[in-house]
mmCIF file of C-alpha atoms and ligand atoms in Angstrom:
data_model
loop_
_atom_site.group_PDB
_atom_site.id
_atom_site.type_symbol
_atom_site.label_atom_id
_atom_site.label_comp_id
_atom_site.label_asym_id
_atom_site.label_seq_id
_atom_site.Cartn_x
_atom_site.Cartn_y
_atom_site.Cartn_z
ATOM 1 C CA UNK A 1 -1.474 18.504 -9.092
ATOM 2 C CA UNK A 2 0.821 15.524 -8.659
ATOM 3 C CA UNK A 3 -0.054 12.777 -6.154
ATOM 4 C CA UNK A 4 2.421 10.321 -4.654
ATOM 5 C CA UNK A 5 0.245 7.250 -3.999
ATOM 6 C CA UNK A 6 1.850 4.597 -1.808
ATOM 7 C CA UNK A 7 1.069 1.889 0.726
ATOM 8 C CA UNK A 8 1.997 -1.469 2.209
ATOM 9 C CA UNK A 9 4.815 0.325 3.972
ATOM 10 C CA UNK A 10 4.895 -2.361 6.639
ATOM 11 C CA UNK A 11 7.131 -0.546 9.107
ATOM 12 C CA UNK A 12 10.059 -0.321 6.673
ATOM 13 C CA UNK A 13 11.329 3.163 7.498
ATOM 14 C CA UNK A 14 14.273 3.119 5.079
ATOM 15 C CA UNK A 15 11.976 2.289 2.149
ATOM 16 C CA UNK A 16 9.415 4.911 3.188
ATOM 17 C CA UNK A 17 12.041 7.633 3.481
ATOM 18 C CA UNK A 18 13.435 6.749 0.048
ATOM 19 C CA UNK A 19 9.962 6.902 -1.508
ATOM 20 C CA UNK A 20 9.143 10.248 0.098
ATOM 21 C CA UNK A 21 12.477 11.673 -1.080
ATOM 22 C CA UNK A 22 11.815 10.465 -4.619
ATOM 23 C CA UNK A 23 8.300 11.896 -4.542
ATOM 24 C CA UNK A 24 9.686 15.263 -3.500
ATOM 25 C CA UNK A 25 12.354 15.146 -6.219
ATOM 26 C CA UNK A 26 9.672 14.311 -8.783
ATOM 27 C CA UNK A 27 7.631 17.353 -7.762
ATOM 28 C CA UNK A 28 4.728 15.580 -6.046
ATOM 29 C CA UNK A 29 2.441 18.124 -4.386
ATOM 30 C CA UNK A 30 0.213 15.675 -2.474
ATOM 31 C CA UNK A 31 0.533 12.344 -0.661
ATOM 32 C CA UNK A 32 -1.999 9.520 -0.425
ATOM 33 C CA UNK A 33 -1.586 6.311 1.599
ATOM 34 C CA UNK A 34 -3.499 3.130 0.820
ATOM 35 C CA UNK A 35 -2.831 1.422 4.158
ATOM 36 C CA UNK A 36 -0.794 -1.251 5.915
ATOM 37 C CA UNK A 37 1.576 1.206 7.532
ATOM 38 C CA UNK A 38 2.590 -1.402 10.127
ATOM 39 C CA UNK A 39 3.415 -5.134 10.329
ATOM 40 C CA UNK A 40 6.388 -7.298 9.240
ATOM 41 C CA UNK A 41 9.292 -4.866 9.710
ATOM 42 C CA UNK A 42 10.891 -3.067 12.646
ATOM 43 C CA UNK A 43 9.760 0.581 12.607
ATOM 44 C CA UNK A 44 5.950 0.670 12.940
ATOM 45 C CA UNK A 45 5.818 3.692 15.270
ATOM 46 C CA UNK A 46 8.331 5.702 13.238
ATOM 47 C CA UNK A 47 6.530 5.030 9.941
ATOM 48 C CA UNK A 48 3.212 5.905 11.513
ATOM 49 C CA UNK A 49 4.612 9.186 12.846
ATOM 50 C CA UNK A 50 5.966 10.082 9.420
ATOM 51 C CA UNK A 51 2.603 9.409 7.753
ATOM 52 C CA UNK A 52 0.740 11.375 10.419
ATOM 53 C CA UNK A 53 3.096 14.316 9.884
ATOM 54 C CA UNK A 54 2.214 14.316 6.181
ATOM 55 C CA UNK A 55 -1.425 14.847 7.139
ATOM 56 C CA UNK A 56 -2.497 13.028 3.997
ATOM 57 C CA UNK A 57 -5.559 10.856 3.278
ATOM 58 C CA UNK A 58 -5.021 7.290 4.550
ATOM 59 C CA UNK A 59 -7.188 4.172 4.428
ATOM 60 C CA UNK A 60 -6.937 1.205 6.783
ATOM 61 C CA UNK A 61 -5.126 -2.012 5.851
ATOM 62 C CA UNK A 62 -5.610 -5.451 7.372
ATOM 63 C CA UNK A 63 -2.352 -5.218 9.346
ATOM 64 C CA UNK A 64 -3.378 -1.796 10.655
ATOM 65 C CA UNK A 65 -6.633 -3.376 11.802
ATOM 66 C CA UNK A 66 -4.943 -6.364 13.441
ATOM 67 C CA UNK A 67 -2.376 -4.160 15.201
ATOM 68 C CA UNK A 68 -5.199 -2.431 17.105
ATOM 69 C CA UNK A 69 -6.711 -5.650 18.472
ATOM 70 C CA UNK A 70 -5.890 -6.963 21.932
ATOM 71 C CA UNK A 71 -4.960 -10.386 20.579
ATOM 72 C CA UNK A 72 -4.709 -12.460 17.378
ATOM 73 C CA UNK A 73 -7.615 -14.565 16.086
ATOM 74 C CA UNK A 74 -5.931 -17.015 13.698
ATOM 75 C CA UNK A 75 -6.431 -14.728 10.715
ATOM 76 C CA UNK A 76 -2.781 -14.364 9.741
ATOM 77 C CA UNK A 77 -0.205 -16.949 8.707
ATOM 78 C CA UNK A 78 2.397 -17.695 11.431
ATOM 79 C CA UNK A 79 4.978 -15.291 10.003
ATOM 80 C CA UNK A 80 2.582 -12.340 9.749
ATOM 81 C CA UNK A 81 1.161 -13.197 13.156
ATOM 82 C CA UNK A 82 4.589 -13.239 14.835
ATOM 83 C CA UNK A 83 5.218 -9.788 13.393
ATOM 84 C CA UNK A 84 1.817 -8.374 14.369
ATOM 85 C CA UNK A 85 2.229 -9.619 17.951
ATOM 86 C CA UNK A 86 5.586 -7.824 18.087
ATOM 87 C CA UNK A 87 4.014 -4.741 16.470
ATOM 88 C CA UNK A 88 1.273 -4.513 19.110
ATOM 89 C CA UNK A 89 3.957 -4.214 21.770
ATOM 90 C CA UNK A 90 5.800 -1.483 19.883
ATOM 91 C CA UNK A 91 2.947 0.895 19.151
ATOM 92 C CA UNK A 92 1.627 3.456 21.636
ATOM 93 C CA UNK A 93 -2.025 3.552 22.656
ATOM 94 C CA UNK A 94 -2.281 6.768 20.656
ATOM 95 C CA UNK A 95 -0.841 5.020 17.569
ATOM 96 C CA UNK A 96 -3.451 2.260 17.880
ATOM 97 C CA UNK A 97 -6.272 4.710 18.443
ATOM 98 C CA UNK A 98 -5.289 6.594 15.284
ATOM 99 C CA UNK A 99 -5.049 3.381 13.224
ATOM 100 C CA UNK A 100 -8.391 2.151 14.555
ATOM 101 C CA UNK A 101 -10.050 5.377 13.402
ATOM 102 C CA UNK A 102 -9.007 5.016 9.752
ATOM 103 C CA UNK A 103 -11.713 4.465 7.166
ATOM 104 C CA UNK A 104 -11.764 1.596 4.654
ATOM 105 C CA UNK A 105 -12.580 3.644 1.545
ATOM 106 C CA UNK A 106 -11.984 7.317 0.791
ATOM 107 C CA UNK A 107 -12.520 9.582 -2.138
ATOM 108 C CA UNK A 108 -9.624 11.983 -2.739
ATOM 109 C CA UNK A 109 -10.428 14.727 -5.259
ATOM 110 C CA UNK A 110 -11.610 12.748 -8.317
ATOM 111 C CA UNK A 111 -10.265 9.315 -7.375
ATOM 112 C CA UNK A 112 -10.876 6.604 -4.768
ATOM 113 C CA UNK A 113 -8.514 4.732 -2.452
ATOM 114 C CA UNK A 114 -9.007 1.364 -0.755
ATOM 115 C CA UNK A 115 -6.576 -1.177 0.655
ATOM 116 C CA UNK A 116 -7.972 -4.447 -0.708
ATOM 117 C CA UNK A 117 -11.191 -4.341 -2.799
ATOM 118 C CA UNK A 118 -14.196 -2.058 -3.204
ATOM 119 C CA UNK A 119 -16.793 -4.852 -3.230
ATOM 120 C CA UNK A 120 -15.990 -6.149 0.265
ATOM 121 C CA UNK A 121 -13.351 -3.852 1.746
ATOM 122 C CA UNK A 122 -13.598 -5.326 5.245
ATOM 123 C CA UNK A 123 -13.086 -8.913 4.022
ATOM 124 C CA UNK A 124 -9.545 -8.230 2.778
ATOM 125 C CA UNK A 125 -9.880 -10.280 -0.395
ATOM 126 C CA UNK A 126 -7.059 -10.211 -2.936
ATOM 127 C CA UNK A 127 -7.315 -8.935 -6.499
ATOM 128 C CA UNK A 128 -5.071 -11.305 -8.418
ATOM 129 C CA UNK A 129 -6.817 -11.381 -11.808
ATOM 130 C CA UNK A 130 -9.347 -9.623 -14.030
ATOM 131 C CA UNK A 131 -12.281 -11.505 -12.472
ATOM 132 C CA UNK A 132 -11.387 -10.222 -9.008
ATOM 133 C CA UNK A 133 -10.980 -6.757 -10.500
ATOM 134 C CA UNK A 134 -14.384 -6.999 -12.226
ATOM 135 C CA UNK A 135 -16.109 -7.563 -8.862
ATOM 136 C CA UNK A 136 -14.489 -4.449 -7.442
ATOM 137 C CA UNK A 137 -15.278 -2.328 -10.532
ATOM 138 C CA UNK A 138 -19.006 -2.801 -9.800
ATOM 139 C CA UNK A 139 -18.554 -0.564 -6.755
ATOM 140 C CA UNK A 140 -16.173 1.972 -8.287
ATOM 141 C CA UNK A 141 -17.798 5.354 -8.958
ATOM 142 C CA UNK A 142 -14.688 7.304 -9.977
ATOM 143 C CA UNK A 143 -12.491 6.948 -13.080
ATOM 144 C CA UNK A 144 -9.524 5.828 -11.035
ATOM 145 C CA UNK A 145 -9.161 3.787 -7.849
ATOM 146 C CA UNK A 146 -5.818 2.982 -6.230
ATOM 147 C CA UNK A 147 -5.361 -0.108 -4.072
ATOM 148 C CA UNK A 148 -2.649 -2.410 -2.686
ATOM 149 C CA UNK A 149 -2.715 -5.522 -0.466
ATOM 150 C CA UNK A 150 -1.105 -7.997 -2.929
ATOM 151 C CA UNK A 151 2.228 -6.126 -2.860
ATOM 152 C CA UNK A 152 2.510 -6.449 -6.651
ATOM 153 C CA UNK A 153 2.031 -3.365 -8.842
ATOM 154 C CA UNK A 154 -0.428 -3.774 -11.721
ATOM 155 C CA UNK A 155 -3.362 -2.097 -13.404
ATOM 156 C CA UNK A 156 -6.776 -3.167 -14.684
ATOM 157 C CA UNK A 157 -8.982 -1.203 -17.024
ATOM 158 C CA UNK A 158 -12.694 -1.616 -17.667
ATOM 159 C CA UNK A 159 -14.025 -0.465 -21.022
ATOM 160 C CA UNK A 160 -15.973 -3.103 -22.997
ATOM 161 C CA UNK A 161 -14.236 -5.784 -20.947
ATOM 162 C CA UNK A 162 -11.991 -5.919 -17.890
ATOM 163 C CA UNK A 163 -8.347 -6.519 -18.717
ATOM 164 C CA UNK A 164 -4.854 -6.043 -17.364
ATOM 165 C CA UNK A 165 -2.761 -3.203 -18.816
ATOM 166 C CA UNK A 166 0.912 -2.213 -18.386
ATOM 167 C CA UNK A 167 1.442 0.257 -15.535
ATOM 168 C CA UNK A 168 4.874 1.791 -16.292
ATOM 169 C CA UNK A 169 3.231 4.899 -17.759
ATOM 170 C CA UNK A 170 -0.515 4.523 -17.974
ATOM 171 C CA UNK A 171 -2.634 7.177 -19.721
ATOM 172 C CA UNK A 172 -6.033 7.686 -18.056
ATOM 173 C CA UNK A 173 -8.651 7.950 -20.780
ATOM 174 C CA UNK A 174 -12.113 9.424 -20.180
ATOM 175 C CA UNK A 175 -15.036 7.010 -20.098
ATOM 176 C CA UNK A 176 -12.921 4.116 -18.796
ATOM 177 C CA UNK A 177 -12.341 2.893 -15.260
ATOM 178 C CA UNK A 178 -8.965 2.034 -13.815
ATOM 179 C CA UNK A 179 -8.131 -0.106 -10.768
ATOM 180 C CA UNK A 180 -4.470 0.422 -10.027
ATOM 181 C CA UNK A 181 -2.287 -1.457 -7.555
ATOM 182 C CA UNK A 182 0.581 0.802 -6.504
ATOM 183 C CA UNK A 183 2.702 -2.096 -5.219
ATOM 184 C CA UNK A 184 4.409 -2.125 -1.833
ATOM 185 C CA UNK A 185 6.835 0.352 -0.300
ATOM 186 C CA UNK A 186 8.200 -1.906 2.402
ATOM 187 C CA UNK A 187 7.787 -5.515 1.259
ATOM 188 C CA UNK A 188 7.420 -5.929 -2.533
ATOM 189 C CA UNK A 189 6.373 -9.425 -3.671
ATOM 190 C CA UNK A 190 6.843 -9.252 -7.420
ATOM 191 C CA UNK A 191 10.449 -10.433 -7.392
ATOM 192 C CA UNK A 192 11.882 -6.909 -7.370
ATOM 193 C CA UNK A 193 13.248 -5.636 -4.028
ATOM 194 C CA UNK A 194 12.925 -1.936 -4.960
ATOM 195 C CA UNK A 195 10.233 0.036 -3.126
ATOM 196 C CA UNK A 196 7.158 0.550 -5.305
ATOM 197 C CA UNK A 197 4.740 3.469 -5.550
ATOM 198 C CA UNK A 198 2.826 5.439 -8.179
ATOM 199 C CA UNK A 199 2.687 9.068 -9.180
ATOM 200 C CA UNK A 200 -0.703 10.244 -10.393
ATOM 201 C CA UNK A 201 -0.161 13.197 -12.723
ATOM 202 C CA UNK A 202 -3.707 14.546 -12.426
ATOM 203 C CA UNK A 203 -3.057 17.463 -14.779
ATOM 204 C CA UNK A 204 -1.646 15.149 -17.477
ATOM 205 C CA UNK A 205 -4.124 12.282 -16.888
ATOM 206 C CA UNK A 206 -1.308 9.815 -16.448
ATOM 207 C CA UNK A 207 -0.154 7.325 -13.809
ATOM 208 C CA UNK A 208 3.505 6.454 -13.518
ATOM 209 C CA UNK A 209 5.018 3.491 -11.644
ATOM 210 C CA UNK A 210 8.203 4.202 -9.678
ATOM 211 C CA UNK A 211 10.686 1.633 -8.308
ATOM 212 C CA UNK A 212 13.107 3.076 -5.808
ATOM 213 C CA UNK A 213 16.331 1.659 -4.302
ATOM 214 C CA UNK A 214 16.727 2.066 -0.538
ATOM 215 C CA UNK A 215 19.068 1.071 2.290
ATOM 216 C CA UNK A 216 17.861 -2.527 2.463
ATOM 217 C CA UNK A 217 20.783 -3.702 4.648
ATOM 218 C CA UNK A 218 19.788 -1.354 7.460
ATOM 219 C CA UNK A 219 16.146 -2.406 7.197
ATOM 220 C CA UNK A 220 17.163 -6.100 7.361
ATOM 221 C CA UNK A 221 19.535 -5.536 10.294
ATOM 222 C CA UNK A 222 16.741 -3.828 12.226
ATOM 223 C CA UNK A 223 14.384 -6.769 11.630
ATOM 224 C CA UNK A 224 16.959 -9.207 13.002
ATOM 225 C CA UNK A 225 17.962 -6.947 15.924
ATOM 226 C CA UNK A 226 14.284 -6.588 16.884
ATOM 227 C CA UNK A 227 14.007 -10.356 17.246
ATOM 228 C CA UNK A 228 11.543 -10.656 14.385
ATOM 229 C CA UNK A 229 11.741 -13.832 12.237
ATOM 230 C CA UNK A 230 14.885 -13.999 10.038
ATOM 231 C CA UNK A 231 12.686 -14.886 7.052
ATOM 232 C CA UNK A 232 11.177 -11.379 7.195
ATOM 233 C CA UNK A 233 14.637 -9.891 6.678
ATOM 234 C CA UNK A 234 15.569 -12.373 3.931
ATOM 235 C CA UNK A 235 12.404 -11.840 1.909
ATOM 236 C CA UNK A 236 13.101 -8.104 1.495
ATOM 237 C CA UNK A 237 16.079 -8.882 -0.739
ATOM 238 C CA UNK A 238 14.123 -11.508 -2.679
ATOM 239 C CA UNK A 239 11.104 -9.296 -3.265
ATOM 240 C CA UNK A 240 8.687 -11.977 -2.151
HETATM 241 ZN ZN1 ZN B 301 0.258 -5.467 3.096
#
């Protein structure tokens, strides 16, 4: 069994298509989405349709949550808010109903998925360091949990202590817990513009990080043509 685990798609259809094509090429048999399908970029409905067609487990992200609300409540920064206001107008009622029904945490086979953190999943806190990860580990009952939200791929392990470990190819050892950020498909923020996702090789007990080139020019042109802030197009190339 080989799982393609991805999230923070953020309405970037070109990046999502490239990731799904790579996952197919790499022999992935299952898909798992850790949320934030919408927000920031120009194809929220199309990305949502594609994910729904996959019929895979999905958890809710903070942008998914905000997209379903009637109005904004000063939770987002101005850039994210401009995009979410635009997004609300470009999703169908059915899209919003589906997003609103997503759960915050799910167990898939022998692993868990959550968008932000396991300790307070509805508070949308960020795991930026081993202390943040330690708080989440207290509520992790499976060996492996995949998450996103920071848009930067990285992995934490808890054995005697909680520490950061390289994610490129990460062996999953029994008796340890792993909290793994799969990075962002549609708006990476680690200085690398390539779409990010992970493959969980369940039969080999190994997680692999993938970085995938995509048609970034088309994605940027769509952002500008949609009337979304220019900065949202620019940041795709910068990976921030
Ligand atoms: Zn996000």
